[in-house]
Coordinates of C-alpha atoms and ligand atoms in Angstrom, one line a residue:
X406 CA -4.9 -14.1 -19.9
X407 CA -4.9 -15.8 -23.3
X408 CA -3.5 -12.6 -24.8
X409 CA -0.9 -12.3 -22.1
X410 CA 0.2 -15.9 -22.8
X411 CA 0.2 -15.3 -26.5
X412 CA 2.7 -12.4 -26.2
X413 CA 4.8 -14.4 -23.8
X414 CA 5.9 -11.6 -21.5
X415 CA 6.0 -9.0 -24.3
X416 CA 2.6 -7.5 -23.4
X417 CA 1.6 -5.2 -20.5
X418 CA -1.8 -5.0 -18.9
X419 CA -3.1 -1.4 -18.8
X420 CA -4.9 -0.5 -15.6
X421 CA -5.2 3.2 -14.7
X422 CA -2.1 4.0 -16.8
X423 CA -0.8 6.5 -14.2
X424 CA 2.6 4.7 -14.0
X425 CA 2.6 2.7 -17.2
X426 CA 1.9 5.6 -19.5
X427 CA 4.7 7.7 -18.2
X428 CA 7.0 4.7 -18.6
X429 CA 5.9 4.4 -22.2
X430 CA 6.3 8.2 -22.8
X431 CA 9.9 7.9 -21.6
X432 CA 10.5 4.7 -23.6
X433 CA 11.4 2.9 -20.4
X434 CA 8.8 0.3 -21.3
X435 CA 8.4 -0.8 -24.9
X436 CA 5.9 -3.7 -24.9
X437 CA 4.7 -5.2 -28.1
X438 CA 1.1 -4.8 -27.0
X439 CA -1.1 -3.2 -24.3
X440 CA -3.9 -5.3 -22.9
X441 CA -6.6 -2.9 -21.6
X442 CA -8.3 -4.1 -18.4
X443 CA -10.6 -1.2 -18.2
X444 CA -13.7 -2.9 -19.7
X445 CA -13.7 -6.0 -17.5
X446 CA -16.4 -5.3 -14.9
X447 CA -15.5 -8.5 -12.9
X448 CA -12.2 -6.8 -12.0
X449 CA -13.9 -4.0 -10.1
X450 CA -15.8 -3.6 -6.8
X451 CA -15.3 -3.6 -3.1
X452 CA -17.1 -6.2 -0.9
X453 CA -16.9 -7.6 2.6
X454 CA -16.5 -11.3 2.9
X455 CA -15.8 -13.4 6.0
X456 CA -13.8 -10.8 8.0
X457 CA -12.0 -9.5 4.9
X458 CA -12.5 -6.7 2.4
X459 CA -12.0 -7.9 -1.1
X460 CA -11.1 -5.3 -3.8
X461 CA -11.2 -6.1 -7.5
X462 CA -7.8 -5.2 -9.0
X463 CA -9.4 -2.4 -11.1
X464 CA -11.0 -0.6 -8.2
X465 CA -10.0 3.0 -8.6
X466 CA -8.0 4.6 -5.8
X467 CA -10.8 7.3 -5.6
X468 CA -13.4 4.6 -5.0
X469 CA -11.3 3.3 -2.1
X470 CA -10.9 6.8 -0.7
X471 CA -14.6 7.5 -0.6
X472 CA -15.9 4.0 0.2
X473 CA -18.0 3.8 3.4
X474 CA -17.0 0.1 3.7
X475 CA -13.3 1.0 3.7
X476 CA -13.8 3.9 6.1
X477 CA -15.6 1.5 8.6
X478 CA -13.4 -1.5 8.3
X479 CA -10.0 -0.3 7.1
X480 CA -9.5 3.4 8.1
X481 CA -5.8 2.9 7.7
X482 CA -6.4 2.4 3.9
X483 CA -8.7 5.4 3.7
X484 CA -5.9 7.5 5.3
X485 CA -3.2 6.0 3.1
X486 CA -5.1 6.7 0.0
X487 CA -5.2 10.4 0.6
X488 CA -1.4 10.4 0.3
X489 CA -1.5 8.8 -3.2
X490 CA -0.7 11.5 -5.8
X491 CA -3.5 13.9 -6.5
X492 CA -7.2 13.5 -7.0
X493 CA -7.1 13.2 -10.8
X494 CA -4.4 10.5 -10.5
X495 CA -6.5 8.6 -7.9
X496 CA -9.5 8.9 -10.3
X497 CA -7.7 6.7 -12.8
X498 CA -5.2 4.8 -10.7
X499 CA -6.2 1.4 -9.4
X500 CA -5.4 -0.6 -6.2
X501 CA -4.2 -3.5 -8.4
X502 CA -2.1 -1.4 -10.6
X503 CA -0.4 0.3 -7.6
X504 CA 0.4 -3.1 -6.1
X505 CA 1.5 -4.8 -9.4
X506 CA 3.7 -1.8 -10.1
X507 CA 5.6 -2.5 -6.8
X508 CA 7.0 1.0 -6.3
X509 CA 8.7 0.6 -2.8
X510 CA 7.7 4.2 -2.0
X511 CA 4.0 3.6 -2.7
X512 CA 1.4 3.6 0.0
X513 CA -0.7 0.5 -0.9
X514 CA 2.1 -2.0 -0.8
X515 CA 3.0 -0.7 2.7
X516 CA -0.6 -1.1 3.9
X517 CA -0.8 -4.6 2.3
X518 CA 2.4 -5.5 4.2
X519 CA 1.3 -4.0 7.6
X520 CA -2.1 -5.7 7.6
X521 CA -1.0 -9.1 6.4
X522 CA -3.1 -8.8 3.3
X523 CA -3.1 -11.1 0.3
X524 CA -3.3 -10.7 -3.5
X525 CA -4.8 -13.2 -5.9
X526 CA -2.8 -13.9 -9.0
X527 CA -4.6 -15.7 -11.9
X528 CA -3.0 -17.2 -14.9
X529 CA -3.8 -20.0 -17.4
X530 CA -2.7 -22.6 -14.9
X531 CA -5.0 -21.3 -12.1
X532 CA -5.0 -19.1 -9.1
X533 CA -2.4 -18.3 -6.5
X534 CA -2.8 -16.4 -3.2
X535 CA 0.3 -14.4 -2.3
X536 CA 1.4 -12.6 0.8
X537 CA 3.2 -9.3 0.4
X538 CA 6.6 -11.0 1.0
X539 CA 5.8 -13.6 -1.6
X540 CA 4.8 -10.9 -4.1
X541 CA 7.3 -8.1 -3.9
X542 CA 10.7 -9.2 -5.2
X543 CA 12.6 -5.9 -5.6
X544 CA 12.2 -2.4 -7.1
X545 CA 9.3 -2.3 -9.5
X546 CA 9.4 -6.1 -9.7
X547 CA 7.0 -8.8 -8.5
X548 CA 6.8 -12.6 -8.7
X549 CA 3.8 -12.4 -11.0
X550 CA 4.4 -14.7 -14.0
X551 CA 4.2 -13.1 -17.5
X552 CA 0.9 -14.8 -18.1
X553 CA -0.6 -13.8 -14.7
X554 CA -2.9 -11.0 -13.8
X555 CA -3.4 -9.6 -10.3
X556 CA -7.2 -10.0 -9.9
X557 CA -8.0 -9.2 -6.3
X558 CA -6.5 -7.7 -3.1
X559 CA -7.8 -9.0 0.2
X560 CA -7.3 -7.2 3.5
X561 CA -8.4 -8.4 6.9
X562 CA -10.9 -6.1 8.6
X563 CA -9.2 -4.2 11.4
X564 CA -10.5 -5.2 14.8
X565 CA -13.2 -2.9 16.4
X566 CA -11.5 -0.1 18.4
X567 CA -8.2 -0.4 16.6
X568 CA -6.2 2.8 16.1
X569 CA -4.4 3.6 12.9
X570 CA -2.2 6.2 11.2
X571 CA -0.4 6.6 7.9
X572 CA 2.5 9.1 8.4
X573 CA 4.5 10.3 5.4
X574 CA 7.1 12.8 4.4
X575 CA 7.4 13.9 0.7
X576 CA 9.2 16.8 -0.8
X577 CA 6.0 18.3 -2.3
X578 CA 2.3 17.4 -1.7
X579 CA 1.3 14.5 -3.9
X580 CA 4.9 13.3 -4.5
X581 CA 5.9 9.8 -3.8
X582 CA 7.0 9.4 -0.1
X583 CA 10.6 9.8 0.9
X584 CA 9.4 7.6 3.8
X585 CA 5.9 6.5 4.8
X586 CA 4.8 4.5 7.8
X587 CA 1.6 2.5 8.1
X588 CA 0.5 1.7 11.6
X589 CA -2.4 -0.2 13.1
X590 CA -2.8 -1.0 16.8
X591 CA -5.3 -2.7 19.1
X592 CA -5.7 -4.2 22.5
X593 CA -7.1 -7.7 23.0
X594 CA -7.3 -9.6 26.3
X595 CA -5.1 -7.0 27.9
X596 CA -2.3 -7.3 25.3
X597 CA -1.4 -4.8 22.6
X598 CA -0.9 -5.8 19.0
X599 CA 0.9 -3.4 16.6
X600 CA 1.2 -3.7 12.9
X601 CA 3.9 -1.5 11.3
X602 CA 5.3 -1.3 7.8
X603 CA 7.5 1.3 6.1
X604 CA 7.7 2.5 2.5
X605 CA 10.7 4.2 0.8
X606 CA 13.5 2.5 2.7
X607 CA 14.7 -0.2 0.3
X608 CA 13.6 -2.3 -2.6
X609 CA 10.4 -3.6 -1.0
X610 CA 8.1 -2.5 1.8
X611 CA 9.5 -3.4 5.2
X612 CA 7.4 -5.0 8.0
X613 CA 8.7 -3.8 11.4
X614 CA 8.3 -7.1 13.4
X615 CA 11.0 -6.0 15.9
X616 CA 9.2 -2.8 16.7
X617 CA 5.8 -4.7 16.9
X618 CA 7.4 -7.1 19.5
X619 CA 8.4 -4.2 21.7
X620 CA 4.8 -2.9 21.8
X621 CA 3.5 -6.4 22.5
X622 CA 6.0 -6.8 25.3
X623 CA 6.1 -3.3 26.9
X624 CA 2.8 -1.7 25.9
X625 CA 2.2 1.8 24.6
X626 CA 3.8 4.0 27.2
X627 CA 6.2 6.8 26.1
X628 CA 9.4 4.7 26.6
X629 CA 8.0 1.7 24.7
X630 CA 6.9 3.8 21.7
X631 CA 10.3 5.6 21.6
X632 CA 12.1 2.2 21.8
X633 CA 9.9 0.8 19.0
X634 CA 10.8 3.8 16.8
X635 CA 14.6 3.4 17.5
X636 CA 14.3 -0.3 16.7
X637 CA 12.7 0.5 13.4
X638 CA 15.9 2.2 12.2
X639 CA 17.8 -1.0 12.7
X640 CA 15.3 -2.9 10.6
X641 CA 15.6 -0.8 7.4
X642 CA 18.4 -0.5 4.8
X643 CA 17.5 2.5 2.8
X644 CA 19.5 3.7 -0.2
X645 CA 20.4 7.3 -0.7
X646 CA 19.4 9.1 -3.9
X647 CA 19.2 12.7 -5.2
X648 CA 16.1 13.2 -3.1
X649 CA 17.4 12.1 0.3
X650 CA 20.5 10.4 1.8
X651 CA 20.2 7.0 3.4
X652 CA 20.9 8.6 6.8
X653 CA 18.0 11.1 6.3
X654 CA 15.7 8.2 5.4
X655 CA 16.8 6.4 8.5
X656 CA 16.0 9.4 10.6
X657 CA 12.6 9.8 9.0
X658 CA 11.9 6.2 9.7
X659 CA 12.4 6.8 13.5
X660 CA 10.4 10.1 13.5
X661 CA 7.5 8.8 11.4
X662 CA 7.3 5.5 13.2
X663 CA 7.0 7.3 16.6
X664 CA 4.4 9.8 15.1
X665 CA 2.4 7.0 13.6
X666 CA 2.3 5.0 16.8
X667 CA 1.3 8.0 18.9
X668 CA -1.5 8.9 16.5
X669 CA -2.7 5.3 16.3
X670 CA -2.7 5.0 20.1
X671 CA -4.7 8.3 20.4
X672 CA -7.3 6.8 18.0
X673 CA -7.8 3.4 19.7
X674 CA -11.3 2.9 20.9
X675 CA -12.5 6.0 19.0
X676 CA -15.4 5.8 16.5
X677 CA -14.3 5.5 12.8
X678 CA -14.4 8.7 10.8
X679 CA -17.1 9.2 8.2
X680 CA -15.8 8.8 4.6
X681 CA -15.0 12.1 2.8
X682 CA -17.9 13.7 1.0
X683 CA -17.7 12.9 -2.7
X684 CA -16.7 16.2 -4.5
X685 CA -19.4 17.2 -7.0
Ligands
LIG156 C1 2.2 12.7 -10.7 C2 2.0 11.3 -10.1 C3 2.1 11.2 -8.8 C4 1.9 9.9 -8.2 N1 2.1 9.8 -6.8 C5 1.9 8.6 -6.2 C6 2.0 8.4 -4.8 O1 2.3 9.4 -4.1 N2 1.8 7.2 -4.3 C7 1.5 6.1 -5.1 O2 1.4 5.0 -4.6 N3 1.4 6.3 -6.4 C8 1.6 7.5 -7.0 N4 1.4 7.6 -8.4 C9 1.1 6.4 -9.2 C10 -0.3 6.0 -9.2 O3 -0.8 5.7 -7.9 C11 -0.6 4.9 -10.1 O4 -2.0 4.8 -10.3 C12 -0.2 3.5 -9.7 O5 1.2 3.4 -9.3 C13 -0.4 2.5 -10.8 O6 -1.7 2.2 -10.9 P1 -2.4 2.2 -12.3 O7 -3.8 1.6 -12.1 O8 -2.4 3.6 -12.9 O9 -1.6 1.1 -13.1 P2 -0.8 1.2 -14.6 O10 0.0 2.5 -14.7 O11 -1.9 1.0 -15.6 O12 0.1 -0.1 -14.5 C14 1.2 -0.1 -13.7 C15 2.0 -1.4 -13.9 O13 1.3 -2.5 -13.3 C16 0.9 -3.4 -14.3 N5 -0.5 -3.8 -13.9 C17 -1.6 -3.0 -13.7 N6 -2.6 -3.7 -13.3 C18 -2.3 -5.0 -13.3 C19 -2.9 -6.2 -12.9 N7 -4.2 -6.2 -12.5 N8 -2.2 -7.4 -13.0 C20 -0.9 -7.4 -13.4 N9 -0.2 -6.3 -13.7 C21 -0.9 -5.1 -13.7 C22 1.0 -2.7 -15.6 O14 1.2 -3.6 -16.7 C23 2.1 -1.8 -15.3 O15 3.4 -2.5 -15.5 C24 1.6 8.8 -9.0 C25 1.4 9.0 -10.4 C26 1.6 10.2 -10.9 C27 1.5 10.3 -12.4

């Protein structure tokens, strides 16, 4: 942090380097200094604390993918992680780097948004806890101050029996999503709660409160699920680019929201999956 402050915004923290190094290669980022976070053990690790799972910012995406704690408490995150690039990228890439990079098509920002997670930002003046809407400002831009590091990501444990799904469409396996939908769903005291967020449909991940309200009011029958998916389209404002038009992204939002909801409904009350075997 002292180094960050010394360079006054002209230094970049280096986490897994899976986004920063390509930016350096293309000369899209030209910082005066890189501050390597890789040898700071206090920034690693996954632990369960008071109904939350706390991830050190430098926790590798691969550690998230294979974590038994995550598989048991946050199966949505386990599933989302398998969509992040390819295994070699996940072996270096970190949860904190992915969130600090703030790519609106990335999976982790969508999961943070859907589950009402928080990040901890620490600078020389102290610590701040930020929600996803307080953190993500626009494309590749957060509200982190130049002297602040993202140190932790905190996600609330999903309730027992909750269903989940991360549905995504990309042009090739391992590419960033054209559109991705994170869904979690559970029933409590006879009432359904849905948590939905979309990646790839604007400058920041979009929480689908309007669709969640339909599920809370009308339940999880076919008509309610279809109505929630149609409502999702009204809540997003995607841009078109050379990969997909805005209309195509809107259509994907409806299709993937419906798919994610159906999959999550099918998984409610089911036992959590075992984490993947670590490849040797
Ligand atoms: C071929 C390829 C495919 C990919 N596909 C996907 C994909 O499908 N989905 C996806 O989500 N990602 C994808 N990625 C990106 C990958 O997940 C990156 O790992 C991630 O975006 C950045 O994490 P990192 O740890 O590598 O961070 P870095 O690349 O090291 O850093 C990224 C940015 O965040 C800043 N930063 C990093 N850590 C902190 C911190 N603790 N505090 C403050 N600022 C910090 C850096 O200064 C930099 O500006 C892909 C990458 C490649 C190369």
